[in-house]
Short mmCIF file of C-alpha atoms and ligand atoms in Angstrom, two decimals:
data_model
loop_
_atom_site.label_atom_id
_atom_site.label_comp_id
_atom_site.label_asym_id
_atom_site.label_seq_id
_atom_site.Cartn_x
_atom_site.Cartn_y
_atom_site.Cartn_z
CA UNK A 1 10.64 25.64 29.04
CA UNK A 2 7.03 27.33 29.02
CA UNK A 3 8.89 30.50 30.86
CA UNK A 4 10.94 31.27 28.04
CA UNK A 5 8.70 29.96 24.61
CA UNK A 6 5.26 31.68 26.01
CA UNK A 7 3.68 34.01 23.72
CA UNK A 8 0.72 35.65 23.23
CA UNK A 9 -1.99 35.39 24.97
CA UNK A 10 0.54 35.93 28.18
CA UNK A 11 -0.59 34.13 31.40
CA UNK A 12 0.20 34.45 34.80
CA UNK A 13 2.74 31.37 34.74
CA UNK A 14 2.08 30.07 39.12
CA UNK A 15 5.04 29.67 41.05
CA UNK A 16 6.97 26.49 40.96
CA UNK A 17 6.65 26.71 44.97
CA UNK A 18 4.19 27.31 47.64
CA UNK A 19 4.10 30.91 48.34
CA UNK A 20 5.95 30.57 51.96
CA UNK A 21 8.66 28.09 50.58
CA UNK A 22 11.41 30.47 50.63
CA UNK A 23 10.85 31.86 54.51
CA UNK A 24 12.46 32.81 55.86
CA UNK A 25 14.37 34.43 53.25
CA UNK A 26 12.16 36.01 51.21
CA UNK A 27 8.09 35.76 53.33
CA UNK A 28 4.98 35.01 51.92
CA UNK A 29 3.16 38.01 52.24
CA UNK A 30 6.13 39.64 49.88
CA UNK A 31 5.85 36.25 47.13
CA UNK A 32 2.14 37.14 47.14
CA UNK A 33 2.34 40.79 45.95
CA UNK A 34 5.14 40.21 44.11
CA UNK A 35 3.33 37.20 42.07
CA UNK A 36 -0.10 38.23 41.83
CA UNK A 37 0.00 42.13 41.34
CA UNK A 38 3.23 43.09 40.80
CA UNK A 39 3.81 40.01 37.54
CA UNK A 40 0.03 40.18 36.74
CA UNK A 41 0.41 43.84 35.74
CA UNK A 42 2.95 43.21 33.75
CA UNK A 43 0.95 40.12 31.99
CA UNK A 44 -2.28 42.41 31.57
CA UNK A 45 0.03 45.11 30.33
CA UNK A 46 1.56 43.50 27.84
CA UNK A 47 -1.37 42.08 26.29
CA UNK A 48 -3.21 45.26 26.09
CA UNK A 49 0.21 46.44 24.25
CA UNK A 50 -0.06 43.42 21.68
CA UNK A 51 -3.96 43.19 21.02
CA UNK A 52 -3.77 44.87 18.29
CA UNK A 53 -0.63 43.76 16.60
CA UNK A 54 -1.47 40.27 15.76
CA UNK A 55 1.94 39.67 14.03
CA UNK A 56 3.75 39.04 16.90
CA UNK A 57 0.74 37.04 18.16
CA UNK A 58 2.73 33.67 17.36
CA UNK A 59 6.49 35.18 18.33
CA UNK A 60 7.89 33.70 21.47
CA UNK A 61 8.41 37.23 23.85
CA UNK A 62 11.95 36.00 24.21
CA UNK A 63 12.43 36.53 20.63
CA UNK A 64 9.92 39.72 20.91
CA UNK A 65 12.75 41.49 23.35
CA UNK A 66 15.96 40.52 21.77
CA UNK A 67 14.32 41.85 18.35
CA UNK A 68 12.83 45.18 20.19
CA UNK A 69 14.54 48.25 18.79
CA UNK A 70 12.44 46.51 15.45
CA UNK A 71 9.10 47.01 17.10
CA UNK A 72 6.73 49.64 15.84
CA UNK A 73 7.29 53.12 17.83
CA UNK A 74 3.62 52.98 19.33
CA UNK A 75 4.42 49.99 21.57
CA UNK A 76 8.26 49.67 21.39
CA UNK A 77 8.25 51.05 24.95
CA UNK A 78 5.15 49.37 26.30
CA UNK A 79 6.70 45.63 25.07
CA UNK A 80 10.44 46.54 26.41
CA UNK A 81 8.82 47.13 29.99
CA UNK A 82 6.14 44.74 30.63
CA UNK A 83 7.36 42.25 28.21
CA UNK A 84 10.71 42.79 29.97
CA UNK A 85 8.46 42.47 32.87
CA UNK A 86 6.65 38.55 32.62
CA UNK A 87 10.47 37.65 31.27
CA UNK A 88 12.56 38.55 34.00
CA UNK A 89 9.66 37.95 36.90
CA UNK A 90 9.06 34.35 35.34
CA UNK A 91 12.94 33.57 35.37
CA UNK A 92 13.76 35.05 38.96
CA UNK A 93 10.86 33.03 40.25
CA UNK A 94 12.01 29.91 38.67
CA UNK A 95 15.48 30.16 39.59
CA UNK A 96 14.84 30.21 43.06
CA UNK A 97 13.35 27.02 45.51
CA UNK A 98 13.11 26.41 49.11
CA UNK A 99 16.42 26.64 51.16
CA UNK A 100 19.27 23.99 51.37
CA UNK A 101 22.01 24.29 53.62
CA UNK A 102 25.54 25.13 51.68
CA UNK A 103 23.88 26.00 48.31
CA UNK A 104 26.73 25.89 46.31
CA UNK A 105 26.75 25.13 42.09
CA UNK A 106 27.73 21.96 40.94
CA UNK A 107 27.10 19.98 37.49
CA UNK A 108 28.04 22.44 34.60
CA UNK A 109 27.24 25.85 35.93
CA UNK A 110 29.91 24.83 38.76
CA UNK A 111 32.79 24.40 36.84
CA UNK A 112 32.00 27.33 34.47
CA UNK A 113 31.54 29.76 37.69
CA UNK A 114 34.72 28.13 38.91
CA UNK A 115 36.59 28.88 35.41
CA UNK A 116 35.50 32.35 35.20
CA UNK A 117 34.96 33.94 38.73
CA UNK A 118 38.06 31.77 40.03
CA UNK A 119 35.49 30.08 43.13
CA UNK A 120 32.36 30.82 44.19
CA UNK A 121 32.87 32.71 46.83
CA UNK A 122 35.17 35.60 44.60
CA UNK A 123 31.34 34.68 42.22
CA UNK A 124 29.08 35.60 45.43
CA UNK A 125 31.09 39.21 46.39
CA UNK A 126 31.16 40.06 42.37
CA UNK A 127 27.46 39.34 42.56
CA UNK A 128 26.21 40.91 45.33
CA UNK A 129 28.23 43.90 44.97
CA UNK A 130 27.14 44.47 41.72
CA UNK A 131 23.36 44.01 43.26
CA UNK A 132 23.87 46.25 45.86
CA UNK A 133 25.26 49.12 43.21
CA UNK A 134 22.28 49.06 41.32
CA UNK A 135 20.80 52.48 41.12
CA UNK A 136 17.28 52.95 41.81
CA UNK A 137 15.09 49.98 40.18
CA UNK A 138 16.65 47.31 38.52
CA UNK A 139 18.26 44.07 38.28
CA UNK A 140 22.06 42.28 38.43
CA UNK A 141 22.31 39.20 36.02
CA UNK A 142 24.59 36.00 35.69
CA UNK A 143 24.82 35.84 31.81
CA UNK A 144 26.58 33.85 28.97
CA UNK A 145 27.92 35.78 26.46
CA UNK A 146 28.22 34.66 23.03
CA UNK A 147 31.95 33.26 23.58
CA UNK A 148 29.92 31.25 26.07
CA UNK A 149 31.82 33.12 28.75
CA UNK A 150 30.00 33.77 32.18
CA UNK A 151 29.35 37.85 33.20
CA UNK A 152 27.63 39.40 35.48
CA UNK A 153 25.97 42.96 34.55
CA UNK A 154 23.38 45.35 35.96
CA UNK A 155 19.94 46.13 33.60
CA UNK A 156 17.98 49.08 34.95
CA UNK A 157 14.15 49.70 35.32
CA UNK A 158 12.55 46.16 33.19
CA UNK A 159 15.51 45.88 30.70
CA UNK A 160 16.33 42.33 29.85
CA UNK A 161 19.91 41.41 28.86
CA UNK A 162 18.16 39.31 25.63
CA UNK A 163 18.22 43.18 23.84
CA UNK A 164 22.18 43.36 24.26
CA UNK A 165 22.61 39.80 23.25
CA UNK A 166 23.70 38.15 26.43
CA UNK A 167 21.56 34.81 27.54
CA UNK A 168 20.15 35.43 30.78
CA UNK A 169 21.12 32.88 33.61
CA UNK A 170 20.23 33.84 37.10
CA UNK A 171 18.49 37.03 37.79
CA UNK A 172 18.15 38.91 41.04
CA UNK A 173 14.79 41.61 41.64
CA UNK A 174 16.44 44.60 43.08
CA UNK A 175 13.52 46.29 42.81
CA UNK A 176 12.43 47.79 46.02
CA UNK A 177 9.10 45.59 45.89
CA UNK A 178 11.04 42.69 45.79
CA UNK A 179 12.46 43.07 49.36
CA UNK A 180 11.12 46.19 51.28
CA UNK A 181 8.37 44.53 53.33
CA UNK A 182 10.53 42.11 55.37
CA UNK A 183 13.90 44.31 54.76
CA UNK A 184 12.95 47.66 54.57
CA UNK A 185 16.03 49.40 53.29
CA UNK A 186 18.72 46.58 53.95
CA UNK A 187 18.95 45.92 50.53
CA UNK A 188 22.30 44.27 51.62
CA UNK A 189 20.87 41.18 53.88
CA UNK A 190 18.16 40.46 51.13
CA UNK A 191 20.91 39.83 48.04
CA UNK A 192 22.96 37.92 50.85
CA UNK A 193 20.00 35.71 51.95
CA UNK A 194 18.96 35.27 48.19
CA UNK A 195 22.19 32.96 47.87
CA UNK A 196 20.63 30.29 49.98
CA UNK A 197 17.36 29.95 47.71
CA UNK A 198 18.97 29.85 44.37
CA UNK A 199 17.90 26.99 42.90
CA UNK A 200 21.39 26.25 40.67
CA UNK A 201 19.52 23.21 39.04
CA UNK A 202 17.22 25.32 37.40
CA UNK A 203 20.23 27.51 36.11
CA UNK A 204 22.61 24.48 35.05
CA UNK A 205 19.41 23.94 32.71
CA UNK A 206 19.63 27.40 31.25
CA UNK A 207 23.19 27.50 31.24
CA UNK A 208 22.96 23.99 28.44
CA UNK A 209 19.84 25.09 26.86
CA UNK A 210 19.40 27.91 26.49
MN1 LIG B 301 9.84 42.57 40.71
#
């Protein structure tokens, strides 16, 4: 999965969508800054920070973060942020799709939600409150841990939950940029909306492959 194995040079991976597929959820106008400025200066960024370290010119970025207290002190910080950056942009935008009525998980990812969270709906309140508690810039996760049990856990800022070990599943941007245009501060009505545009195929393929 080219989101995941890309290394450098980094490129601005396009959307799996059209820009307005997930209205009215999340609009256009937000997908657009989000996409092209917002996860191209993370790409530009991050390349700048590797240029001249052409050792990790072959090293998939997933391996890159989950190796990153390793990294040389001049651009340990830069990789952590923008690398953390393209990783967690590129799987929030491919984990989402176009909305379906009753978007509920099914296939693997639906039992193991089921077997941890006890249904999906005790799954959605864990998740979004744990969204909505995020302080300042951020995001909340579903991860696998390595008993291959299902968590869900807050990173701050660009921190990926590949440095602590956990295998990212389903991410959501609580970032203020991911939401403020449409919702302005309702932070609340964006993580609820987000549950009709997760696209749980995508994440049934993480959950086995990854
Ligand atoms: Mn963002």
């Amino acid at each position: 999965m080219i989101i995941i194995n890309e290394h450098y040079p980094f490129k601005l991976v396009p959307l799996p969508y059209s820009y307005d597929a997930l209205e009215p959820y999340i609009d256009s106008e937000t997908m657009h800054y989000h996409h092209d400025k917002h996860l191209q200066a993370y790409v530009d960024n991050l390349n700048k920070a590797l240029a001249n370290y052409p050792q990790y010119h072959n090293i998939p970025l997933y391996s890159l973060l989950e190796g990153a207290d390793y990294l040389p002190d001049e651009i340990k910080t830069a990789i952590i942020n923008n690398g953390g950056g393209v990783f967690n942009h590129n799987l929030y935008f491919y984990t989402m799709r176009s909305p379906v009525q009753n978007n509920i998980p099914y296939n693997e990812i639906g039992n193991a939600i089921n077997r941890d969270f006890g249904s999906f709906e005790k799954f959605k309140d864990i998740f979004a409150a744990k969204a909505l508690s995020v302080f300042g810039s951020g995001y909340a996760w579903l991860v696998k841990d390595n008993t291959g049990k299902l968590k869900i856990i807050p990173t701050p800022n660009q921190n990926t939950p590949v440095a602590a070990g956990q295998t990212p599943l389903l991410p959501i941007d609580v970032w203020e940029h991911a939401y403020y245009l449409k919702y302005k501060n309702l932070r609340k009505d964006y993580i609820e909306n987000w549950f009709n545009i997760i696209n749980w195929e995508v994440v049934n393929q993480l959950y086995m492959n990854f």
